[in-house]
mmCIF file of C-alpha atoms and ligand atoms in Angstrom:
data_model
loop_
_atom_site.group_PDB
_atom_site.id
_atom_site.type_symbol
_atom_site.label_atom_id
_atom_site.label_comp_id
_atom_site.label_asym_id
_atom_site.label_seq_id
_atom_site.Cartn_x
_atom_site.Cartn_y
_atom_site.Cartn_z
ATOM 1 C CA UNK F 1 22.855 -10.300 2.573
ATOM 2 C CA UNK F 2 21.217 -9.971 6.018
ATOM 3 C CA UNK F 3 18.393 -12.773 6.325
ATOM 4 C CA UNK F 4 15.965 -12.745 9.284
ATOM 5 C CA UNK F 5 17.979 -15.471 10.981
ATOM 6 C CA UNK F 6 20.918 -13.205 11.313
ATOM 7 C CA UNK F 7 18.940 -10.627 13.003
ATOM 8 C CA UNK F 8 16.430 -12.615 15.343
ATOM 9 C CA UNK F 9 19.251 -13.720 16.589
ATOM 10 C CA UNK F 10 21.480 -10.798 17.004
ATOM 11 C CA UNK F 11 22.267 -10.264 20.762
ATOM 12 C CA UNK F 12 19.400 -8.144 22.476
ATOM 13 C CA UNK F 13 22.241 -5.894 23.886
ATOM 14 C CA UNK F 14 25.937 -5.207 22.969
ATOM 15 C CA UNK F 15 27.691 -6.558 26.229
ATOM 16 C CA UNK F 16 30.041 -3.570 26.764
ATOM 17 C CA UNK F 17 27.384 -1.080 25.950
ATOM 18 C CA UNK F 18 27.667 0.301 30.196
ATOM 19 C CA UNK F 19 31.251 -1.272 30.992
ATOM 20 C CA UNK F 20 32.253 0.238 34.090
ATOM 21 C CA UNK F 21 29.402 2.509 34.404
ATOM 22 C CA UNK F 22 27.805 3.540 37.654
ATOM 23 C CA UNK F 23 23.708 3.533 37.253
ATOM 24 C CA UNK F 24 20.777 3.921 40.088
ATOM 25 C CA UNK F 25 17.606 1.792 39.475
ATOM 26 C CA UNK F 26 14.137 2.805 41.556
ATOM 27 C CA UNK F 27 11.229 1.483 41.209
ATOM 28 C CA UNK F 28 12.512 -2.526 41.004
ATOM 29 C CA UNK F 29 9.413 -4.296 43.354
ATOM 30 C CA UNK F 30 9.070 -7.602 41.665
ATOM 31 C CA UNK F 31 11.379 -9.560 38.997
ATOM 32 C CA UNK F 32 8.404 -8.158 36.736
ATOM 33 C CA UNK F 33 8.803 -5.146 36.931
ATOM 34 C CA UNK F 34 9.917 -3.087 34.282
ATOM 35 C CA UNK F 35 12.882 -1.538 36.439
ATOM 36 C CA UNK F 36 14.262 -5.024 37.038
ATOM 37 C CA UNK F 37 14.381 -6.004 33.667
ATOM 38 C CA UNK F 38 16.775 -2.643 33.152
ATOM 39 C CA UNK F 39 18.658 -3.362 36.289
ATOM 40 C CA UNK F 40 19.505 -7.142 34.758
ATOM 41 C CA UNK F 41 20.436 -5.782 31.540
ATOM 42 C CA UNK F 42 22.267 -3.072 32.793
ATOM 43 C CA UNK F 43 24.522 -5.841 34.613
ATOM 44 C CA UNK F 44 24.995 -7.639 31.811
ATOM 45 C CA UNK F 45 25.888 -4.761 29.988
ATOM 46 C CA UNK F 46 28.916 -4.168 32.003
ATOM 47 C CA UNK F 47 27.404 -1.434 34.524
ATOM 48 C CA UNK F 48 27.345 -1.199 37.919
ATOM 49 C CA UNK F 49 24.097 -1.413 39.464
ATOM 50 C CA UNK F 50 22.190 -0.189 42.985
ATOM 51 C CA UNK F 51 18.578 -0.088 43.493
ATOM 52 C CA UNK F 52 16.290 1.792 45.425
ATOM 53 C CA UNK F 53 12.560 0.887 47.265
ATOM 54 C CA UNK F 54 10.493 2.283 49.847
ATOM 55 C CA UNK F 55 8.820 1.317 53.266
ATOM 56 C CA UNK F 56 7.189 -1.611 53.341
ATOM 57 C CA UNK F 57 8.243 -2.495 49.428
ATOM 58 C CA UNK F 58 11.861 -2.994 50.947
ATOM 59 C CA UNK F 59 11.597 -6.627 51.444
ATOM 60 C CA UNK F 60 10.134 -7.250 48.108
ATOM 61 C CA UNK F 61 12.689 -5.313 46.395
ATOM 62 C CA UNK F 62 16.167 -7.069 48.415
ATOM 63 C CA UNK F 63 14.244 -10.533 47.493
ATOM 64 C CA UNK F 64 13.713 -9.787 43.856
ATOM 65 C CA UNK F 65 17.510 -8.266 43.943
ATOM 66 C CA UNK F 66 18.648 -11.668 45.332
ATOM 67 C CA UNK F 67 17.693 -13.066 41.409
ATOM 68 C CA UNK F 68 20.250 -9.999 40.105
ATOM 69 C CA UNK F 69 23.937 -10.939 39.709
ATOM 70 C CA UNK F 70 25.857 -9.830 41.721
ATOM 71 C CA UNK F 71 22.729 -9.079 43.789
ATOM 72 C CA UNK F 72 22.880 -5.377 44.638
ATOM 73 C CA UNK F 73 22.463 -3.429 47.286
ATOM 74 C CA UNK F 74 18.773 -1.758 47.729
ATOM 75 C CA UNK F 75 18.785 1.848 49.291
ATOM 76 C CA UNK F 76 15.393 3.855 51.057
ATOM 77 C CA UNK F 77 14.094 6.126 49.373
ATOM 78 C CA UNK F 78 10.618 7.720 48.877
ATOM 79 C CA UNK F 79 10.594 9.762 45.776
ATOM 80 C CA UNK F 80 8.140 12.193 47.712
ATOM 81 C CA UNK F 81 10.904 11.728 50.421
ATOM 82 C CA UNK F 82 13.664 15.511 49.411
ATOM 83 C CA UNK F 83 15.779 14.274 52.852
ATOM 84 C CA UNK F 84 15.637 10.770 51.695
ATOM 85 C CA UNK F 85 17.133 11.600 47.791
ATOM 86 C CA UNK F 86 19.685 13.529 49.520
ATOM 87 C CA UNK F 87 20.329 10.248 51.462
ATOM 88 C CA UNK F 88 20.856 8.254 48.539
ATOM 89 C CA UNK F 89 23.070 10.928 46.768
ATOM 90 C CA UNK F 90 25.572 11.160 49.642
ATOM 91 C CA UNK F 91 25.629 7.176 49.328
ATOM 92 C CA UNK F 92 26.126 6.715 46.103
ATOM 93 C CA UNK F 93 28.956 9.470 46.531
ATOM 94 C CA UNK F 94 30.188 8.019 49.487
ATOM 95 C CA UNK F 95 30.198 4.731 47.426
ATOM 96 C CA UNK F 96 31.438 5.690 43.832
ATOM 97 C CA UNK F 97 32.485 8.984 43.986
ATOM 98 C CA UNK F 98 30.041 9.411 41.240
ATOM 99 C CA UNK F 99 26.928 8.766 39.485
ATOM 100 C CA UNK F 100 26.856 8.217 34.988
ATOM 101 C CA UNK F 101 23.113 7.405 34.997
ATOM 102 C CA UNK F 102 19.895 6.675 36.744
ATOM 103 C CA UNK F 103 16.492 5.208 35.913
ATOM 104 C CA UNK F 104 12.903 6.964 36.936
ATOM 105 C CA UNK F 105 10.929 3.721 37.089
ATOM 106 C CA UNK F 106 8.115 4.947 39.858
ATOM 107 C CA UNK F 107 4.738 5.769 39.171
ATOM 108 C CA UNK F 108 1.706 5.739 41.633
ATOM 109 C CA UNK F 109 -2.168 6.897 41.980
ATOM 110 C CA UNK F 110 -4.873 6.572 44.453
ATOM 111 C CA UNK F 111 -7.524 4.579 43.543
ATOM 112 C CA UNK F 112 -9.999 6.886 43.267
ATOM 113 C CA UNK F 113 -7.731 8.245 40.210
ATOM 114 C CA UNK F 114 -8.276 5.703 37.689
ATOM 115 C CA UNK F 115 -11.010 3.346 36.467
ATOM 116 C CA UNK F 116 -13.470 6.171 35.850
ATOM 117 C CA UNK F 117 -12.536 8.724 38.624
ATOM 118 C CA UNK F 118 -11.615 11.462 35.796
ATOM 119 C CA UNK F 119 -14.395 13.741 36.777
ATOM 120 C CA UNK F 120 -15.105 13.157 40.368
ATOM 121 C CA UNK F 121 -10.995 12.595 41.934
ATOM 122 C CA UNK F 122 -10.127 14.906 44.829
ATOM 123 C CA UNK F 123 -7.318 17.336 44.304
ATOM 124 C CA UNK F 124 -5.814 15.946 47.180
ATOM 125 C CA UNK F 125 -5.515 12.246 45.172
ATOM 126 C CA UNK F 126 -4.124 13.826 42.068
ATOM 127 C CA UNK F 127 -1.818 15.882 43.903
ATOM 128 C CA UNK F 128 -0.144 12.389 45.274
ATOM 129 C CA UNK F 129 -0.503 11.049 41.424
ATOM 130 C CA UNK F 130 1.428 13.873 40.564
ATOM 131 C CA UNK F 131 3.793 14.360 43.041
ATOM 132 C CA UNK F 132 5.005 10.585 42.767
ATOM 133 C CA UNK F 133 4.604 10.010 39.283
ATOM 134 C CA UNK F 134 5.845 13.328 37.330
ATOM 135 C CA UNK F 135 7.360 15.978 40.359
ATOM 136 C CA UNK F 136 9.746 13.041 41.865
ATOM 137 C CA UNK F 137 11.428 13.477 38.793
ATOM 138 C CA UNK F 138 12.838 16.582 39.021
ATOM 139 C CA UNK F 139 13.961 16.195 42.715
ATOM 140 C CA UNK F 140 15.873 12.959 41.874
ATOM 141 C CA UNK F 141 17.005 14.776 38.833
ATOM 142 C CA UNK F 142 18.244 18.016 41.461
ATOM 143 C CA UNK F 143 19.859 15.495 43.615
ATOM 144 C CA UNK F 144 21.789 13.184 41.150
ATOM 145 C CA UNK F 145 22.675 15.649 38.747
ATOM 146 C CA UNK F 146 26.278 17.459 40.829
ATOM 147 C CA UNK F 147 26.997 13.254 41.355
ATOM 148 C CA UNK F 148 27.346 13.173 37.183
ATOM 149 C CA UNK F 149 30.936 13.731 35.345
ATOM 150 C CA UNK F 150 31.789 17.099 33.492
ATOM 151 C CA UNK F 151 30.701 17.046 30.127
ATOM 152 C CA UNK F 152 34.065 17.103 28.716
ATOM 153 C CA UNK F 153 34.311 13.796 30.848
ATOM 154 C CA UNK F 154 31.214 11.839 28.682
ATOM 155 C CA UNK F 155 28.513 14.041 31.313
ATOM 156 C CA UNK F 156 25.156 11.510 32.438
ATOM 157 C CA UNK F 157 22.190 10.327 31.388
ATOM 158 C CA UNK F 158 18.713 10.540 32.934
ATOM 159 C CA UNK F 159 16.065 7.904 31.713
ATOM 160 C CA UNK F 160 11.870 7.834 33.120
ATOM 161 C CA UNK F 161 9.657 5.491 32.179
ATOM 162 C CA UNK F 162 5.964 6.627 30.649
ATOM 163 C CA UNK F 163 2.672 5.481 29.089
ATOM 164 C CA UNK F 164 1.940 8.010 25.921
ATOM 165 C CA UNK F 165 0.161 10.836 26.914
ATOM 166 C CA UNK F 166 -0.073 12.989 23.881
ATOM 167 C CA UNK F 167 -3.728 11.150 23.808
ATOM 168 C CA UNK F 168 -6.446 10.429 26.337
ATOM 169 C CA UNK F 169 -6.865 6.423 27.238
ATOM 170 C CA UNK F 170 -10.090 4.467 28.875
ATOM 171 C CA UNK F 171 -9.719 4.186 32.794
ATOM 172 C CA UNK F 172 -5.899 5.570 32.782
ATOM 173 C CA UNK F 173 -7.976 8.624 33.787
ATOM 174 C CA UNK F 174 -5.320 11.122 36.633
ATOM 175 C CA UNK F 175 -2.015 8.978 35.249
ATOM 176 C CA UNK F 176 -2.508 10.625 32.291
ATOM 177 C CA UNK F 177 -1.794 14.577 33.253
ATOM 178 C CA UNK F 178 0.575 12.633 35.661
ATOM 179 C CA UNK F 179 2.284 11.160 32.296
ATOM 180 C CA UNK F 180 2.220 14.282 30.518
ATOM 181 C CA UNK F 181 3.552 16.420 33.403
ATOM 182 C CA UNK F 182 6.765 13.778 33.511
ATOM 183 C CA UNK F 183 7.004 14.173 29.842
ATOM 184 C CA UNK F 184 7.014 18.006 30.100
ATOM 185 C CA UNK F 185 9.393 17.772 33.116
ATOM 186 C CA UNK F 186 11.675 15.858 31.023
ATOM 187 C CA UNK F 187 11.936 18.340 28.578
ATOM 188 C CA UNK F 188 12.182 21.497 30.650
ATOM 189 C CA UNK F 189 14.646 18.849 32.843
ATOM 190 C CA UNK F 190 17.074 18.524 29.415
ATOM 191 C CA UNK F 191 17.182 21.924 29.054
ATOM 192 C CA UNK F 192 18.374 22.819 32.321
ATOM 193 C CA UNK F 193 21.265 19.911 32.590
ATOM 194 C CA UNK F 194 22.267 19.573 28.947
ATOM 195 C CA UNK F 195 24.826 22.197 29.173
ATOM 196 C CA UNK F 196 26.134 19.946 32.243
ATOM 197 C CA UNK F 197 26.342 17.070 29.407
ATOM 198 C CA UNK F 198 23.417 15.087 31.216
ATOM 199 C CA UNK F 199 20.871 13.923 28.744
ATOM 200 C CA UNK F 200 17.107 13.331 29.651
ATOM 201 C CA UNK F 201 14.933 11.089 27.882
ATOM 202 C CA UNK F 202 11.313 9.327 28.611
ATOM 203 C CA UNK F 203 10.587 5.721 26.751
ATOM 204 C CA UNK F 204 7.139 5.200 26.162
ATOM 205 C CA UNK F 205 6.616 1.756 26.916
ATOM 206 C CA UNK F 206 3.520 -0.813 25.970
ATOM 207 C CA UNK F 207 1.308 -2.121 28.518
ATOM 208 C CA UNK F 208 3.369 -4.703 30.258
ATOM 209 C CA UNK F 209 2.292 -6.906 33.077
ATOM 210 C CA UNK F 210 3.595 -5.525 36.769
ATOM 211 C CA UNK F 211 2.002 -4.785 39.827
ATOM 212 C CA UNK F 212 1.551 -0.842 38.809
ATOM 213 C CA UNK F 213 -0.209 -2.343 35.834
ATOM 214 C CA UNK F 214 -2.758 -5.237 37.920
ATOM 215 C CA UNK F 215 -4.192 -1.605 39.696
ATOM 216 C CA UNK F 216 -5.366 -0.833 36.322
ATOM 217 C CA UNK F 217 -8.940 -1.610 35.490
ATOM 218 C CA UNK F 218 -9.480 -2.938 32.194
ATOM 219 C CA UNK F 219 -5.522 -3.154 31.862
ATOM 220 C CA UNK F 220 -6.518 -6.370 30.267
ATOM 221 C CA UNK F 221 -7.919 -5.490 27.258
ATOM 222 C CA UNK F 222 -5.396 -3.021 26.277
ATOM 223 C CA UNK F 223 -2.810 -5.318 26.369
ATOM 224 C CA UNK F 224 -4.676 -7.345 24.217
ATOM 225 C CA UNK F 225 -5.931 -5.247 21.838
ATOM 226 C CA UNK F 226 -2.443 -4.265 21.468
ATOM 227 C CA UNK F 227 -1.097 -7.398 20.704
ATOM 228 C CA UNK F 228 -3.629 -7.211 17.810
ATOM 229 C CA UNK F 229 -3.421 -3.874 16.728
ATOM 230 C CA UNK F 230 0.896 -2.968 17.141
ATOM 231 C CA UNK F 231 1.999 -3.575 13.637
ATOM 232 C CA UNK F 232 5.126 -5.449 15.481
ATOM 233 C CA UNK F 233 3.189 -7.381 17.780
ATOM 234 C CA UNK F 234 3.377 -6.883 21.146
ATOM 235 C CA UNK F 235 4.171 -9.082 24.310
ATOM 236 C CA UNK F 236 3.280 -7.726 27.258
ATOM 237 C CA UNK F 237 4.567 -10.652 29.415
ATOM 238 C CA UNK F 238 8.237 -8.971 28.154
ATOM 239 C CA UNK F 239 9.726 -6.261 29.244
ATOM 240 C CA UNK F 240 13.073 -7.013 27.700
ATOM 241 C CA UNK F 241 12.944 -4.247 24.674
ATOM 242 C CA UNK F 242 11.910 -1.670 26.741
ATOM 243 C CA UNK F 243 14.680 -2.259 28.687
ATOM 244 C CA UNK F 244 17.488 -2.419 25.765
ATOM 245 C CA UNK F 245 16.049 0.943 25.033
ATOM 246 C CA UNK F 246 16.531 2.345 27.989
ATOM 247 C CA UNK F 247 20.110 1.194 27.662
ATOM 248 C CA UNK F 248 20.785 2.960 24.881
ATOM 249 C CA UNK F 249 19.222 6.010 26.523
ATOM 250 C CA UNK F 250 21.721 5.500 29.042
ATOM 251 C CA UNK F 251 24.887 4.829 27.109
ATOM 252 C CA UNK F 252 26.912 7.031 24.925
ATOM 253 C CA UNK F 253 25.377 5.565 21.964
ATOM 254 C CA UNK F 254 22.724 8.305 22.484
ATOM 255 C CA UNK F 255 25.172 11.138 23.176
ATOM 256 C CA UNK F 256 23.203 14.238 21.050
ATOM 257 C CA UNK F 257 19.753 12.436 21.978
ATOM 258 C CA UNK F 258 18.089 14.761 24.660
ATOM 259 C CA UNK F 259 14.331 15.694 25.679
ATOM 260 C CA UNK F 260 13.198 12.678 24.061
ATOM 261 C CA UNK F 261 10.207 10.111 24.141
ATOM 262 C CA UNK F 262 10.926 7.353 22.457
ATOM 263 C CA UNK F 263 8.124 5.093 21.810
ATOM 264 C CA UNK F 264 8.833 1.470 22.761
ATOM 265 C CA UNK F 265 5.171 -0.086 21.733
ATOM 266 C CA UNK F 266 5.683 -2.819 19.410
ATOM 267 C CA UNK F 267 4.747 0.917 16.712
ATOM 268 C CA UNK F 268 1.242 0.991 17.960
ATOM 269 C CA UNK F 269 1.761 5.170 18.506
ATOM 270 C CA UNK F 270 2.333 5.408 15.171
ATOM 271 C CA UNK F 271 -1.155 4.085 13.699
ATOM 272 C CA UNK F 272 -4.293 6.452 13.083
ATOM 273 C CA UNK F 273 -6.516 3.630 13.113
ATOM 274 C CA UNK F 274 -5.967 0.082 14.275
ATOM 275 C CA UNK F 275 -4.202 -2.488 11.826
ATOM 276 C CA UNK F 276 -7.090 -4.364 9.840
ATOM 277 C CA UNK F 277 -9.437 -1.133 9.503
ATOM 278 C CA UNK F 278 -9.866 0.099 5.468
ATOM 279 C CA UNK F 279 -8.572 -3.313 4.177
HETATM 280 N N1 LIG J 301 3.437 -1.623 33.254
HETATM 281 C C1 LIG J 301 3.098 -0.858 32.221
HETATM 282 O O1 LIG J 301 2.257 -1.221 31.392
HETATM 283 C C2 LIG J 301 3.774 0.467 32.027
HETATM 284 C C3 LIG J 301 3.718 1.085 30.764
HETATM 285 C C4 LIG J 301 4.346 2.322 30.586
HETATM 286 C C5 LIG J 301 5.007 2.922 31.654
HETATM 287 N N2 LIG J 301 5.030 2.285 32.886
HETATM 288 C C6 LIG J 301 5.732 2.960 33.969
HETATM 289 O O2 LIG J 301 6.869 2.197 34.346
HETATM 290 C C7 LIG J 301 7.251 2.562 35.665
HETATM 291 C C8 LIG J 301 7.505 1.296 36.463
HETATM 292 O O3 LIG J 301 6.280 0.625 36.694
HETATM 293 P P1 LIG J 301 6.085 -0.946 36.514
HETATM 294 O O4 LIG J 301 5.016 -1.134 35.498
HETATM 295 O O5 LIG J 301 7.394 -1.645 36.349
HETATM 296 O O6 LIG J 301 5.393 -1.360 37.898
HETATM 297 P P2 LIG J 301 5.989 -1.768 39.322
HETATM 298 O O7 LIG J 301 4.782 -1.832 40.207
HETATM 299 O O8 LIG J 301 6.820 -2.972 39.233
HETATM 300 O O9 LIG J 301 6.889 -0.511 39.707
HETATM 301 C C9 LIG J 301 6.364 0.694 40.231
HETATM 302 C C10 LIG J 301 7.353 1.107 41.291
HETATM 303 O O10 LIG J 301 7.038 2.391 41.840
HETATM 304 C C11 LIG J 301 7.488 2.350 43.177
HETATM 305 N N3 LIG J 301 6.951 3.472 43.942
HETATM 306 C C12 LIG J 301 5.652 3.857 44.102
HETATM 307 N N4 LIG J 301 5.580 4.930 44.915
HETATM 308 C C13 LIG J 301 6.878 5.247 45.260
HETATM 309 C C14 LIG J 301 7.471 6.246 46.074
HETATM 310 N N5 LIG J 301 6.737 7.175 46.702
HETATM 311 N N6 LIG J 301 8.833 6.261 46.195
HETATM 312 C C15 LIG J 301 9.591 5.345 45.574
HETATM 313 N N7 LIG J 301 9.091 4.372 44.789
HETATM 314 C C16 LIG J 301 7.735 4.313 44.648
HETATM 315 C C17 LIG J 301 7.015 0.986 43.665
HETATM 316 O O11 LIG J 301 7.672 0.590 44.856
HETATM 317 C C18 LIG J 301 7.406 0.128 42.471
HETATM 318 O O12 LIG J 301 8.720 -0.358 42.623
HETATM 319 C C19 LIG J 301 6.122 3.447 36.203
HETATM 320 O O13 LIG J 301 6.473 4.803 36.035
HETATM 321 C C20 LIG J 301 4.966 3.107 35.280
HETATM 322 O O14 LIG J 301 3.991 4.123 35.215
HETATM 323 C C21 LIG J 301 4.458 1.089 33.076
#
């Protein structure tokens, strides 16, 4: 019999889940952020691992890959950027000779977007929410995708990272289309590529504490409230299970799983009303 010893303290991920496999990460900035918790346990999974950052986010990025091992190389690229994807492509061809996954992990709004903005933001601010947070997926997708093996060879894997926007939220206010958009373009993404053999999935993780989440007014109190209210807990200070789910997004583990958003919340989705409520 199985008691809850045996499986707290089952490995968090199977070590040759990615052996040998080549995988892009954007969106690392800070060891807290969400993309380099994948990165580290796509490493330790066996994969093979390159990053990507932006402008002035460069230097953060190579000093938070310096904690990575082996620390890997960061490549420019602005997901708003079609010259600079291309860029990146040819490198990672030039590099590999191929690509078997790659990780969305970028999401951005003006101010004026969120904390109340819902009614009064200029097209012109949700147009950058948009094109950053939901569009950059497709033209990363577009890029990558002729970089991924056959299907008869095992195909790729696509992976974006959301915040659950089949409902409205206090203060998430323009990230919320922008959430739903990436959802949709996941979808409409997996049906394009799947007869390549590339897969395309979205988790939807819990509020967990990065720099994308500190420009979040009352970002605060969701976390806690969730803590309260996920019937699994939740700790937002961890963004370790999100990140073994996006490596089994990634892996062939999930090899008929396609157009997916899988909820990685501590099951807070799942609840009508919060835990406590009718008891
Ligand atoms: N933190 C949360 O609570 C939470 C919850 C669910 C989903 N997410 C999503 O996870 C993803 C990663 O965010 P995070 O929370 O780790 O925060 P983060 O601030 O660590 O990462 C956001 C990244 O987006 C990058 N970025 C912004 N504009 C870009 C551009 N034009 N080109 C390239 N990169 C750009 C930043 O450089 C940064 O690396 C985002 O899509 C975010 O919306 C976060």
């Amino acid at each position: 019999m199985c008691s809850v010893t045996d499986v707290t303290s089952a490995p968090a991920t199977a070590p040759a889940l990615l052996a040998g496999r080549r995988m892009l990460v954007t969106g690392v900035l800070t060891p807290r952020s969400i993309a380099f918790a994948i990165a580290d346990a796509a490493q330790r999974a066996g994969a093979e691992v390159l990053l990507t950052s932006f402008g002035r986010a460069m230097t953060l990025t190579e000093k938070s890959a310096r904690r990575l091992d082996p620390v890997p190389d960061v490549l420019e690229m602005d997901v708003t950027r079609t010259d600079q994807v291309a860029s990146v492509a040819a490198e990672v061809r030039r590099r590999w000779g191929g690509l078997d996954g790659a990780v969305h992990a970028v999401g951005y709004a003006p101010e004026d977007c969120l904390g109340g903005g819902f009614m009064t933001a200029p097209w012109e601010s949700v147009a950058i929410a948009m094109q950053v947070s939901a569009y950059s997926m497709k033209t990363l997708a577009a890029e990558l995708a002729p970089l991924m093996p056959a299907r008869e060879a095992g195909g790729g894997a696509l992976v974006a990272l959301t915040f659950d926007a089949a409902v409205a939220w206090p203060l998430y206010d323009w990230m919320g289309p922008a959430k739903a958009a990436l959802e949709a373009v996941v979808r409409y993404l997996a049906r394009d590529l799947g007869p390549q053999g590339i897969r395309v999935n979205a988790v939807a993780a819990g509020p967990l504490e990065t720099m994308a989440a500190k420009s979040i007014p009352g970002f605060k109190g969701l976390k806690d409230r969730w803590a309260e209210q996920a019937p699994l807990g939740w700790e937002s200070a961890d963004s370790g299970p999100v990140a073994d789910a996006v490596l089994f997004l990634l892996s062939g583990m999930a090899r008929a799983v396609s157009g997916e958003v899988l909820h990685v919340d501590g099951g807070y989705h799942a609840l009508g009303a919060p835990m406590g409520v009718g008891t």
